[in-house]
Short mmCIF file of C-alpha atoms in Angstrom, two decimals:
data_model
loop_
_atom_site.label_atom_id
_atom_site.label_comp_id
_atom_site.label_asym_id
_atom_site.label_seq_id
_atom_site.Cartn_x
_atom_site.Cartn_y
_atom_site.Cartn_z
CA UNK A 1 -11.23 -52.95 -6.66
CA UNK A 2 -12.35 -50.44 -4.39
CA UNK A 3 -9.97 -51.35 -1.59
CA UNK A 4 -6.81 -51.79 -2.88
CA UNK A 5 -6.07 -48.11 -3.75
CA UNK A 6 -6.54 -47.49 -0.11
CA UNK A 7 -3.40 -49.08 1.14
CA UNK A 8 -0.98 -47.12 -1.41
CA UNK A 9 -1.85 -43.86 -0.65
CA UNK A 10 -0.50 -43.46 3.02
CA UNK A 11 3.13 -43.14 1.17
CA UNK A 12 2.40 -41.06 -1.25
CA UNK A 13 1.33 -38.41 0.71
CA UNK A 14 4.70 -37.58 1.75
CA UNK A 15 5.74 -37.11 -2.21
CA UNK A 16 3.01 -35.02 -2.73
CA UNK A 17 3.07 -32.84 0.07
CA UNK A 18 6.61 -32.25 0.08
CA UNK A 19 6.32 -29.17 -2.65
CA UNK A 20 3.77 -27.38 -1.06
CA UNK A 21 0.81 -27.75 -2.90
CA UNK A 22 -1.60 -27.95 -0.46
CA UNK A 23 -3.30 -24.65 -1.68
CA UNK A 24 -3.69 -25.60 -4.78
CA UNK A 25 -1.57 -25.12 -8.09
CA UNK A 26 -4.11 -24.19 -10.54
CA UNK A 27 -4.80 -20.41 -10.84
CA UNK A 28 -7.12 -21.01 -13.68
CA UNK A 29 -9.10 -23.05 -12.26
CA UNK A 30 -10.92 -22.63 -8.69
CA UNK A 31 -12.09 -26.10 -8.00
CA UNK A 32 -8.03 -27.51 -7.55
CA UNK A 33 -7.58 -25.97 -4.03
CA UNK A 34 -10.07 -28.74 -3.07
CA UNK A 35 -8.93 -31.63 -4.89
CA UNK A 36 -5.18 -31.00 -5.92
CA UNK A 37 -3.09 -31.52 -2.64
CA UNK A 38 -0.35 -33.02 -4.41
CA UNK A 39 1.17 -32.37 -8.02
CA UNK A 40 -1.80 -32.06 -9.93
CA UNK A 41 -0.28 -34.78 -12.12
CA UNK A 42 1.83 -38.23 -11.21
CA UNK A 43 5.32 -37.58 -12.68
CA UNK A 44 7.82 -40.92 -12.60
CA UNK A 45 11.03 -41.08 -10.96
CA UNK A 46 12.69 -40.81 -14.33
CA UNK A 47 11.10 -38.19 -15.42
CA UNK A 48 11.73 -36.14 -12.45
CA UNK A 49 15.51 -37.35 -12.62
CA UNK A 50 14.86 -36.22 -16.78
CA UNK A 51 14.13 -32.32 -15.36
CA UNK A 52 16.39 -32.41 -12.57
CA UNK A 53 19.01 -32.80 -14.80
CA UNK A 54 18.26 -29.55 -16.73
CA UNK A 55 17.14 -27.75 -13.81
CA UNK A 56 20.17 -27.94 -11.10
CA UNK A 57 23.22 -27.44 -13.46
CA UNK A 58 21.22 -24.20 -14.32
CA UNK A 59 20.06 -23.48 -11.00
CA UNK A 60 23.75 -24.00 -10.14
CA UNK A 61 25.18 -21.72 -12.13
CA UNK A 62 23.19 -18.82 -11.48
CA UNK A 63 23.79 -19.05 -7.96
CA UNK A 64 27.71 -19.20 -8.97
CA UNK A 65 27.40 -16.42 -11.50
CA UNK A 66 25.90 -14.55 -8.37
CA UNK A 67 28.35 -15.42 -6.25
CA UNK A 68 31.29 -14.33 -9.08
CA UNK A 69 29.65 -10.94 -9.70
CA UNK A 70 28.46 -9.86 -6.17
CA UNK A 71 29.50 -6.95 -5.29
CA UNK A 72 30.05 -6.18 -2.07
CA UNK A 73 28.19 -3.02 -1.77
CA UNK A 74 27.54 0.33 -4.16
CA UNK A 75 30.75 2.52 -4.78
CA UNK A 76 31.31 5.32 -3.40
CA UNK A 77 31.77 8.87 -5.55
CA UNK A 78 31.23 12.41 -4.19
CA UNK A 79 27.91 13.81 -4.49
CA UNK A 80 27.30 16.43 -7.74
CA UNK A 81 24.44 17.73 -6.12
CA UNK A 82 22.49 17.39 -9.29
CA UNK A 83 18.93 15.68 -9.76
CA UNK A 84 18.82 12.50 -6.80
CA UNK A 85 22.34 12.40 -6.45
CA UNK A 86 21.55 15.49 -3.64
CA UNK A 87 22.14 15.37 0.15
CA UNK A 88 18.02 14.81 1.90
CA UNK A 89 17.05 15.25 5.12
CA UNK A 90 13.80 15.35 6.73
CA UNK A 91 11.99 18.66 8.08
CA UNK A 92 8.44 20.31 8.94
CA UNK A 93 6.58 23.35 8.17
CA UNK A 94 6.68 24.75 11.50
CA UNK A 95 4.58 28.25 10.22
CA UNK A 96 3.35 29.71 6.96
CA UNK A 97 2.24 33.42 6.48
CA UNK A 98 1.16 34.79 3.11
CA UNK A 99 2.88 37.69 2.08
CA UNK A 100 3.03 40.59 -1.06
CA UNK A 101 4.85 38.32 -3.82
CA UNK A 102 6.09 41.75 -4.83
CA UNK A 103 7.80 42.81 -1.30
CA UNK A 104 9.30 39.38 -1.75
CA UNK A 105 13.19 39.58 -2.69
CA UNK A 106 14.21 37.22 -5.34
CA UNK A 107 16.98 36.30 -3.28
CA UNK A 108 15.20 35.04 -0.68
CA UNK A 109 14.18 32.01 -3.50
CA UNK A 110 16.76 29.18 -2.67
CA UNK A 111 19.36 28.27 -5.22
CA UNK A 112 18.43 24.86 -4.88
CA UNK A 113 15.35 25.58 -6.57
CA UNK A 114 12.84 23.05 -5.66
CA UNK A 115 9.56 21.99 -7.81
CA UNK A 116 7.66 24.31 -5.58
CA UNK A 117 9.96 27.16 -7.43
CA UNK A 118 8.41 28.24 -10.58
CA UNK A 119 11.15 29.30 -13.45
CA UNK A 120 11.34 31.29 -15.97
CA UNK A 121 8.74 33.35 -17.31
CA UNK A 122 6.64 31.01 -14.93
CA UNK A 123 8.54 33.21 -12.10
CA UNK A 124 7.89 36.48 -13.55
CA UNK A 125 4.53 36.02 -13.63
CA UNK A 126 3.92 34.77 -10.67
CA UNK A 127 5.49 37.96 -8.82
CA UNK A 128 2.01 39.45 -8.60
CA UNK A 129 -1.00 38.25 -6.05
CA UNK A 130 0.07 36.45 -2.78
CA UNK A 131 3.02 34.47 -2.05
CA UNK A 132 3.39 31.67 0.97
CA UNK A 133 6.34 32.60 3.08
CA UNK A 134 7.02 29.17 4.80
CA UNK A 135 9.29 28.48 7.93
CA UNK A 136 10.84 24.85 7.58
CA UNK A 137 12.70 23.41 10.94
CA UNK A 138 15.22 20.52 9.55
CA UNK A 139 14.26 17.02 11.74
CA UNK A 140 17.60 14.95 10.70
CA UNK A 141 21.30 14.91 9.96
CA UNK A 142 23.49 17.18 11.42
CA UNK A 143 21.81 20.76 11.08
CA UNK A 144 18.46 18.84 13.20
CA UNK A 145 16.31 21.86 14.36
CA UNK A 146 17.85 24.91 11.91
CA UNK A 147 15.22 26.70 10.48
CA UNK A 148 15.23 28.51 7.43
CA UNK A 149 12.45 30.35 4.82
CA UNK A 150 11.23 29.07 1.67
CA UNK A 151 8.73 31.20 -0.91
CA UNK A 152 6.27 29.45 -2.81
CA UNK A 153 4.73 31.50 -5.56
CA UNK A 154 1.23 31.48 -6.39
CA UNK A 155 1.37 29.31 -9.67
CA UNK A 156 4.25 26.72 -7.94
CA UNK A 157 3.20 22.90 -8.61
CA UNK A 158 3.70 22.20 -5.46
CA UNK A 159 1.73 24.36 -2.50
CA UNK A 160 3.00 23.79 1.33
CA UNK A 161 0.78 23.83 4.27
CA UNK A 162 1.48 24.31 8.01
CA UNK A 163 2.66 21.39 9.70
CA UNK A 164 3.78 19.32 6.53
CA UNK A 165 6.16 17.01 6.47
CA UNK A 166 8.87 17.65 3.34
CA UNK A 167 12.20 16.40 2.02
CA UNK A 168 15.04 18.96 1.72
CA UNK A 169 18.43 19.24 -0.02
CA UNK A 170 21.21 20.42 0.90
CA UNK A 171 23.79 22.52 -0.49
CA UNK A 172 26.65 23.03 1.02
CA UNK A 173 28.28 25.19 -1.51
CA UNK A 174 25.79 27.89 -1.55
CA UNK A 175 25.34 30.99 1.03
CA UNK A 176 24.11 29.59 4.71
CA UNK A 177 20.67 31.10 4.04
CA UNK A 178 20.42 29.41 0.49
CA UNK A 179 21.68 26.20 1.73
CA UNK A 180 18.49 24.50 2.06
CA UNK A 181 15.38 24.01 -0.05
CA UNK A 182 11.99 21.90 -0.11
CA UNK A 183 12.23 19.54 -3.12
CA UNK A 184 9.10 17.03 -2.48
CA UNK A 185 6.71 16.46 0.36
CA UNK A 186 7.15 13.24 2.72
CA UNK A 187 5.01 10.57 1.68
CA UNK A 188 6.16 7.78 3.66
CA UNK A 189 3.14 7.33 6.06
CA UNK A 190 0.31 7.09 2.98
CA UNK A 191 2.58 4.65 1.11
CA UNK A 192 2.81 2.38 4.36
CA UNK A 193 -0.27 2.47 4.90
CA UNK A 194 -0.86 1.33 0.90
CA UNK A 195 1.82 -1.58 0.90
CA UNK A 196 -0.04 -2.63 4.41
CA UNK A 197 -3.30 -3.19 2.88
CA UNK A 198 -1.93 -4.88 -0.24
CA UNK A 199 -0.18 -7.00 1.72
CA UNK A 200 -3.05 -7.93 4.37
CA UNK A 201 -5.62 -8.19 1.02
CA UNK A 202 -2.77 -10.74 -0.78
CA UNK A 203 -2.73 -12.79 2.81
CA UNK A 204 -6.20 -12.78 2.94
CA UNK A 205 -7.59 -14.19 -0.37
CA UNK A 206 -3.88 -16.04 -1.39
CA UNK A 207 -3.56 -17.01 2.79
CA UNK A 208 -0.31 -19.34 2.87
CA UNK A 209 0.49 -19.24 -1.20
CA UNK A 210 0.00 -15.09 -0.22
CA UNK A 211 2.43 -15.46 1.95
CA UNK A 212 4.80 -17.18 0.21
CA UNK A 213 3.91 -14.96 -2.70
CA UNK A 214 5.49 -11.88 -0.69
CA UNK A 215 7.93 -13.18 0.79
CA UNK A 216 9.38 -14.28 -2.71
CA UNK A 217 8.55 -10.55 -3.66
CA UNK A 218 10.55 -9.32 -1.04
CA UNK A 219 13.85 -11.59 -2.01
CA UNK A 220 13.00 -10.63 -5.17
CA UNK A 221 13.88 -6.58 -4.59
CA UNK A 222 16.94 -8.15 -2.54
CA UNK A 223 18.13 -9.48 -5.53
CA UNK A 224 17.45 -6.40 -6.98
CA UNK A 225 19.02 -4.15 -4.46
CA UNK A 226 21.62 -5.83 -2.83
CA UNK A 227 23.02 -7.54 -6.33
CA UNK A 228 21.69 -6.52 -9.95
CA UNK A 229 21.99 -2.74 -9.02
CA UNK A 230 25.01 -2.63 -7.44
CA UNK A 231 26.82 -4.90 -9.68
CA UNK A 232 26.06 -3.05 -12.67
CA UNK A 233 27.23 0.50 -10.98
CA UNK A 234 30.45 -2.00 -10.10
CA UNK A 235 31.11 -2.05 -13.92
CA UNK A 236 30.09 -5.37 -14.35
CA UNK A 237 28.35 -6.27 -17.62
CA UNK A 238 24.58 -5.50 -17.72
CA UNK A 239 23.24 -8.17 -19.51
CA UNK A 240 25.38 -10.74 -17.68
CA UNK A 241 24.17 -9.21 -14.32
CA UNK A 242 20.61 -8.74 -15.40
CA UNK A 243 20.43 -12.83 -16.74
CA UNK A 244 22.09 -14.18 -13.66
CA UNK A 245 19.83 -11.82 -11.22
CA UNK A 246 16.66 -12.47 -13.23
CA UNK A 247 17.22 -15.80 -13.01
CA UNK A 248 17.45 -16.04 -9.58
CA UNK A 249 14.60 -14.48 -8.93
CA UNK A 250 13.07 -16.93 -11.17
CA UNK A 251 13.92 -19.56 -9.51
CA UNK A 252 13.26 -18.53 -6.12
CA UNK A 253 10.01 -16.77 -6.75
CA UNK A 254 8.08 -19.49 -8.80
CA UNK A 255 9.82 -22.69 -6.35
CA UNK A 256 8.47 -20.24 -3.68
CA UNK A 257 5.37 -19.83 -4.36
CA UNK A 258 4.43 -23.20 -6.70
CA UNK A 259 6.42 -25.69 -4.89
CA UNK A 260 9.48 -28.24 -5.77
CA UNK A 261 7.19 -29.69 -8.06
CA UNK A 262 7.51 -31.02 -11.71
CA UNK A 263 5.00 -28.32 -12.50
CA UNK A 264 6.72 -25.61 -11.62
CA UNK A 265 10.11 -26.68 -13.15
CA UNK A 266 8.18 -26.98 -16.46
CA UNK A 267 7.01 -23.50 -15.56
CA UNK A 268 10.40 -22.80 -15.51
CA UNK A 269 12.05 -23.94 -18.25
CA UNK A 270 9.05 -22.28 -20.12
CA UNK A 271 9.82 -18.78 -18.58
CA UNK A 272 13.95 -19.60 -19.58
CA UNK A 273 13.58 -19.90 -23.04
CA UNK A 274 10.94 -17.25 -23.40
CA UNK A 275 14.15 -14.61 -21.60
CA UNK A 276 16.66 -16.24 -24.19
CA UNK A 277 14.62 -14.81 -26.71
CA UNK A 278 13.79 -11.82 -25.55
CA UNK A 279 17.53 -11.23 -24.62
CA UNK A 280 18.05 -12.19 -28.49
CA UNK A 281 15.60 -9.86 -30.08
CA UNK A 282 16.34 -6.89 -27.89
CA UNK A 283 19.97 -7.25 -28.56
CA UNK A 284 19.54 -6.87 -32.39
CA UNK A 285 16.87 -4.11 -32.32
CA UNK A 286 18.52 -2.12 -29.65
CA UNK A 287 22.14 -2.33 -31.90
CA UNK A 288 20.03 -2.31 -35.51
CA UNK A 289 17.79 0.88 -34.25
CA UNK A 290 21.14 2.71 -32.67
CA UNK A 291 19.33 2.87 -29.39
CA UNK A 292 22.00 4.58 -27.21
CA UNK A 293 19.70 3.73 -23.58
CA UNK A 294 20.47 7.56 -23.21
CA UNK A 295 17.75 9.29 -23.04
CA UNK A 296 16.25 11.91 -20.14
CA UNK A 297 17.95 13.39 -17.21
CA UNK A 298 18.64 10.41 -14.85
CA UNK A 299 19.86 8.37 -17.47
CA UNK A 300 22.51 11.30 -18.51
CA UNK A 301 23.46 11.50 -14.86
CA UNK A 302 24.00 8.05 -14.31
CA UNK A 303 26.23 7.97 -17.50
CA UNK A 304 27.91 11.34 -16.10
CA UNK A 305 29.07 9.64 -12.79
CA UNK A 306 29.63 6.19 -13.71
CA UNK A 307 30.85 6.28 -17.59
CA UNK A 308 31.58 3.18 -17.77
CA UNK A 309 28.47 1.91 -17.77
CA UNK A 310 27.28 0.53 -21.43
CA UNK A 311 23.62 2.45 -21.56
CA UNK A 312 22.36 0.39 -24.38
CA UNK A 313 23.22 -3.13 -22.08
CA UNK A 314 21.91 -1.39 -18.97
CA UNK A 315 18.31 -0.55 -21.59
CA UNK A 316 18.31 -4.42 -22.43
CA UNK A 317 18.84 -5.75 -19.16
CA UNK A 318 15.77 -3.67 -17.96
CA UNK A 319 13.93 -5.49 -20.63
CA UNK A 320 14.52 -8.51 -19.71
CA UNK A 321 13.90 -7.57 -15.97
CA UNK A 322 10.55 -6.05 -17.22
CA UNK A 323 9.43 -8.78 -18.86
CA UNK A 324 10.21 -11.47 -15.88
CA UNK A 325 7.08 -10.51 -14.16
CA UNK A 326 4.23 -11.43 -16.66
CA UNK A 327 6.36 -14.29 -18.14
CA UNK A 328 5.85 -16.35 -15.03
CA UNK A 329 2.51 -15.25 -15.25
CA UNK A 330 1.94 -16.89 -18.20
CA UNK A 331 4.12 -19.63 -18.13
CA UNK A 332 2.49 -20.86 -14.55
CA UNK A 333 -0.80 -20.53 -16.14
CA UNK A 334 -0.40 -22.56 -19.25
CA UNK A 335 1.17 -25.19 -17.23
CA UNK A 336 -1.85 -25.42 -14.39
CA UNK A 337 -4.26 -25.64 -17.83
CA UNK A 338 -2.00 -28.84 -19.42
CA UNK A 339 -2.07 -30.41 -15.80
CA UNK A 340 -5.59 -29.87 -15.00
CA UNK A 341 -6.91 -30.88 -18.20
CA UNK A 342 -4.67 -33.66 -18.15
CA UNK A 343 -6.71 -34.69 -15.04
CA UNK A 344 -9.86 -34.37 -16.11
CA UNK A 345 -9.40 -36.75 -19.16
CA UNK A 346 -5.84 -39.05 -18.43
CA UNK A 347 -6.43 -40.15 -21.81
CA UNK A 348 -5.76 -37.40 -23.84
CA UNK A 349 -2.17 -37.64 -25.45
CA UNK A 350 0.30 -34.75 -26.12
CA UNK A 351 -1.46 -33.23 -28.80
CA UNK A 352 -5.00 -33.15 -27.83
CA UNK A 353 -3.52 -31.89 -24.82
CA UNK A 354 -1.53 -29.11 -26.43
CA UNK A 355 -4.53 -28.16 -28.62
CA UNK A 356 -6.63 -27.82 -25.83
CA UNK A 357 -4.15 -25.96 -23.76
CA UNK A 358 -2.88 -23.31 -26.50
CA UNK A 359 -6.92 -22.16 -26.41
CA UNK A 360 -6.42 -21.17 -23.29
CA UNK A 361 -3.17 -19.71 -23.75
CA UNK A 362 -4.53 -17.15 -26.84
CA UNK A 363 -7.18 -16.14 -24.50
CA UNK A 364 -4.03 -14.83 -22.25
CA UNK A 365 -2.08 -13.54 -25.02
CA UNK A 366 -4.76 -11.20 -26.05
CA UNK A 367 -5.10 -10.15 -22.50
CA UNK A 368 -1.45 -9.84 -21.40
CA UNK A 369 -0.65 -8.48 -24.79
CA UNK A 370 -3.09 -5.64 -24.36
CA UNK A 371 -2.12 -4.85 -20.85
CA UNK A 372 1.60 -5.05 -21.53
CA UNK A 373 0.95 -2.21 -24.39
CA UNK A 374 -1.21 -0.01 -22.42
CA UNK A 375 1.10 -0.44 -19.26
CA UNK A 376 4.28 1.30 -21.09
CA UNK A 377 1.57 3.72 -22.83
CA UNK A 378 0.54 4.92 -19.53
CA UNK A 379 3.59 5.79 -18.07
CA UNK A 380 4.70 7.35 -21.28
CA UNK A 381 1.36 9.66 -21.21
CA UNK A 382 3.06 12.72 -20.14
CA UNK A 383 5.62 12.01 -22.93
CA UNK A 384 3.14 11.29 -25.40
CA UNK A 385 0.56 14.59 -24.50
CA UNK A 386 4.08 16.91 -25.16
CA UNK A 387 4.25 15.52 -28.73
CA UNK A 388 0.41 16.02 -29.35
CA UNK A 389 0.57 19.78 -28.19
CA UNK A 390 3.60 19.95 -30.55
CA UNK A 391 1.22 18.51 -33.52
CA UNK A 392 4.24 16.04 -34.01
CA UNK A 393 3.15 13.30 -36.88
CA UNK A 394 3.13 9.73 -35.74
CA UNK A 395 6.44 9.25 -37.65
CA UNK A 396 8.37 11.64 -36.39
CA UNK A 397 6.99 10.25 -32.65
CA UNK A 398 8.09 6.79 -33.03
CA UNK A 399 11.38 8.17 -34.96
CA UNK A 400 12.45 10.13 -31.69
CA UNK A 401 14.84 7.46 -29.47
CA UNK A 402 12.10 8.38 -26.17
CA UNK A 403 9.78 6.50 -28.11
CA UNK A 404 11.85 3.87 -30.14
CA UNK A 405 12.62 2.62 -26.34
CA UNK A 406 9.58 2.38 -25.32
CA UNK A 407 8.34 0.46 -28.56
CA UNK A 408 11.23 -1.49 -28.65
CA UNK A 409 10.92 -2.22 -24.82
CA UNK A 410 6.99 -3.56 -25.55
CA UNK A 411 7.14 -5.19 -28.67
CA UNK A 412 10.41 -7.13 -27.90
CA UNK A 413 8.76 -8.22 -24.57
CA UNK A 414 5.59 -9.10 -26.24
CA UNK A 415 6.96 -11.63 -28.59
CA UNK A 416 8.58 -13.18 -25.64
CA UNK A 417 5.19 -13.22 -23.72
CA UNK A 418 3.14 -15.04 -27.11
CA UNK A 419 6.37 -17.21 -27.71
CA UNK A 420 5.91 -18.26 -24.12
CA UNK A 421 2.86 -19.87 -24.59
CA UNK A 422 3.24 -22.46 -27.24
CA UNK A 423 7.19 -23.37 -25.63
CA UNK A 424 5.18 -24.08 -22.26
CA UNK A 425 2.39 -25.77 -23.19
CA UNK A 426 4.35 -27.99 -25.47
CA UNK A 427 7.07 -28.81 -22.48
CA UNK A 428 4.00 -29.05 -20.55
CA UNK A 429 1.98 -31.83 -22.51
CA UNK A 430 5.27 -34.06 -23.35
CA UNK A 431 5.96 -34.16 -19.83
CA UNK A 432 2.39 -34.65 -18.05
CA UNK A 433 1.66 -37.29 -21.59
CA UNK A 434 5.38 -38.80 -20.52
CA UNK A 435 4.07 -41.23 -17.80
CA UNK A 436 0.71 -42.33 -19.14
CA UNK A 437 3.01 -45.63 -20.93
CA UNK A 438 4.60 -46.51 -17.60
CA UNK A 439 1.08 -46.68 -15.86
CA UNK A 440 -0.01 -50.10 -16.96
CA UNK A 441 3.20 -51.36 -16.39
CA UNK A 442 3.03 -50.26 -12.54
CA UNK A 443 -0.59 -51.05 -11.80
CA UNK A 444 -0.51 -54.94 -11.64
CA UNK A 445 2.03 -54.33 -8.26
CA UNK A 446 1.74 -50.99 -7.52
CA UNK A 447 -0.16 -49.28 -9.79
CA UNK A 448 -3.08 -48.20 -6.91
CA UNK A 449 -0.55 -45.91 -6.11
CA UNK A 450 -0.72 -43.25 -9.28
CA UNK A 451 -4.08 -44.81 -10.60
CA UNK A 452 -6.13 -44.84 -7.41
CA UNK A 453 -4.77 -42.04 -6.55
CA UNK A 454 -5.96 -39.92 -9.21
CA UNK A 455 -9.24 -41.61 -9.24
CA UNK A 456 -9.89 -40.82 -5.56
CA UNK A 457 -8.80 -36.93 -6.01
CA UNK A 458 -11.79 -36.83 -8.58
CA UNK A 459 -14.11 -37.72 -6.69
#
C-alpha cells in the first residue's frame, strides 16, 4: 500500500507544476506554501475541458474586443491652457530674497496664477508682512535656462525654498514676463523612492508570486494607459471599453499571479459574474438617480474638450474599474478556503464544503465592506469637512450629485463584493466536490495517482 503511490507521482509533477504553484495558492492559509506545489485540489480531464470551455471563448473575445476598439494612440486637440490641459516644463529656484509685500507690484504676480498665488480677499490680505521674491531658471523644453520672478505671499499654500525643484506652465498668450508660473513642486524623486521600497518589500515577503504580482500590476496600467483611456477619449463607448479592458486585466493579472490552474479559473468566473452585476446595478442607479458623471472641474473640462464623451458611461465604467481590485481579492480567497478545506477532509461534499467556506467568506465581507466604505470616505474628507462648516443636514449631503456618486460608487460596488462570495464559493465547492465520484473508479489502475498523491502532500 505504501509503495504503489510512489510510482505515479513522477508524471504528475509535470501537471502540477505547469501553473505555477510552487509558492503556494492559499493566501488564507500559511501552511500551503509547504505542502501545495501543485493545484491544491485534483481536477479531471473533463472537468478541466468543462471550464475551458467557458473560459477561452471569453478569454477570446476580450482579446478581440481589444483588438476592435484599440486605438492607436490619444487624439490630438490644441491645448486650452486651463486646469492639466497646460503646457509643463521643469525648472529650479535658483535664489529667493524676501521682500516688502507692499513695494511688491501686483503685476509682477503671474497671470497663470499658481496655488502658491493667494486670491481674492486671500491676496489683499496678504499684501502686508514679508513676501518671497523667487528667481526660477526653466530646465526643459525650448525656453531651457530663461529665468523669470515669481511672488509668493505670506499666507500662499504653497511656500518655495532655494534650490527647489518645481513644475511650471506656460502661457504663451500672455506678456513675456507673465508667461511663466510655478504651479506644484517636483516630486518625482520621493515618489521613486516610495514605489522602490514597495516594490523591494512585495519581492521580499511575496518573492516569485511578488514578482509576478507586479509585473501583472504593471500590464495592468498598460491596459489602462495604452487602451481603456485612450479608447474612451477616441469616442468609443465607456462601458464597452471599460468591460473589455477590465477583463483583460482580469485575466492576465489573476493567470499571472495564481497560475493556469482550475483554481484560478474558478476565481475567475467568480470575479465575472460579480462585474455583470455590478455593471447592472450601477447602470440603473446611475440613470434612476439622474447622475450626470459631471461633477468638479476636471470632469467639466474633459466634457469641454471631448463632448462626445457620455459622462454618466465614463462614471460607470470607473465603477466597475474600481471595483476589479478587491473583487479578485475576494474571489481568490474564497476559492483557496473551498480548496484547502477540501484537502483537509476529501470527504466533505458540496455543501458542507460551501457552509464551511461562506464562514470564512462573511469574515471578509465585514472586512472588505468596511474598508471599501471608509476608502471612498477618505478621499471624499475634504468634500465632506466643506459641508460640515456649511452646517449642511445629512439630507441635503447625500442629495447633492458630489455625494450621490460617491454613495452610488460604494454601495453598488459593495453588493458586488458580498454577491461575490456566495457565487465563488458555490462554483468553488461543485467543482473541487466534481471529481470525488470519478476517484474510486480510477484507483484500482491508476488511482495512486490523485489518491496517493494527496495523501503524501499531507503528510
Amino acid at each position: 500500500m505504501t509503495s504503489s503511490p510512489q510510482p505515479p507521482t513522477e508524471p504528475t509533477e509535470p501537471h502540477g507544476h505547469s501553473g505555477h504553484t510552487h509558492a503556494g495558492h492559499g493566501p488564507s492559509s500559511g501552511h500551503s506554501h509547504s505542502h501545495s506545489h501543485g493545484p491544491a485540489a485534483p481536477v479531471s480531464k473533463h472537468l478541466r475541458k468543462v471550464i475551458a470551455a467557458v473560459l477561452i471563448p471569453f478569454a477570446v473575445a476580450v482579446f478581440v474586443g481589444m483588438a476592435v476598439l484599440w486605438p492607436g494612440g490619444t487624439p490630438d486637440h490644441e491645448r486650452t491652457g486651463v486646469g492639466f490641459d497646460r503646457q509643463t516644463q521643469q525648472a529650479k529656484v535658483v535664489s529667493l530674497e524676501l521682500v516688502d509685500c507692499k513695494s511688491v507690484n501686483a503685476a509682477q504676480v503671474p497671470a497663470a496664477g499658481g496655488a502658491s498665488t493667494p486670491s481674492g480677499g486671500g491676496a489683499r490680505g496678504a499684501q502686508t508682512g514679508d513676501c518671497k521674491k523667487a528667481t526660477v531658471e526653466i530646465g526643459s523644453g525650448p525656453d531651457k535656462g530663461r529665468t523669470f520672478v515669481e511672488i509668493v505671499q505670506p499666507g500662499a499654500p504653497r511656500q518655495l525654498a532655494d534650490g527647489q525643484e518645481v513644475v511650471v506652465a506656460y502661457a504663451p498668450d500672455a506678456p513675456r514676463d507673465l508667461q511663466y508660473s510655478v504651479i506644484d513642486v517636483n516630486r518625482k524623486l520621493p515618489l521613486a523612492v516610495l514605489a522602490g521600497i514597495f516594490a523591494l518589500s512585495v519581492v521580499l515577503v511575496g518573492r516569485m508570486r511578488g514578482l509576478f504580482a507586479l509585473i501583472a500590476l504593471i500590464v495592468s496600467f498598460g491596459v489602462l494607459t495604452f487602451f481603456i483611456l485612450p479608447a474612451i477619449l477616441q469616442g468609443s463607448n465607456p462601458l464597452v471599453v471599460a468591460v473589455v479592458g477590465a477583463s483583460a486585466i482580469m485575466l492576465i493579472a489573476l493567470y499571472m499571479c495564481h497560475g493556469l490552474t482550475a483554481r484560478t479559473s474558478v476565481a475567475v468566473l467568480g470575479t465575472l459574474v460579480s462585474l455583470l452585476l455590478i455593471g447592472l446595478l450601477g447602470s440603473v442607479f446611475i440613470d434612476w438617480a439622474f447622475l450626470s458623471g459631471n461633477t468638479d472641474d476636471n470632469t467639466g473640462l474633459i466634457h469641454g474638450l471631448y463632448p462626445d464623451i457620455d459622462m454618466s458611461g465614463l462614471l460607470l465604467a470607473g465603477i466597475i474599474i474600481g471595483s476589479l481590485g478587491v473583487l479578485d481579492d475576494v474571489t481568490v480567497t474564497q476559492t483557496s478556503a473551498v480548496w484547502e478545506l477540501h484537502q483537509a477532509d476529501p470527504s466533505m461534499g458540496p455543501r458542507s464544503l460551501y457552509r464551511a467556506a461562506i464562514r470564512i467568506g462573511r469574515d471578509h465581507i465585514a472586512s472588505v465592506v468596511n474598508t471599501l466604505v471608509l476608502a471612498y470616505a477618505g478621499a471624499a474628507l475634504p468634500l465632506l469637512l466643506l459641508f460640515s462648516i456649511a452646517n449642511s443636514s445629512m439630507g441635503s449631503v447625500a442629495n447633492s450629485e458630489l455625494v450621490a456618486v460617491e454613495i452610488v460608487r460604494t454601495l453598488v460596488g459593495s453588493i458586488g463584493l458580498v454577491a461575490s462570495v456566495p457565487v465563488t464559493t458555490a462554483l468553488a465547492a461543485l467543482v473541487v466536490s466534481a471529481d470525488r465520484p470519478e476517484s474510486p473508479a480510477v484507483a484500482p489502475g491508476s488511482g495512486p495517482v490523485r489518491g496517493g498523491r494527496g495523501r503524501r502532500r499531507k503528510r
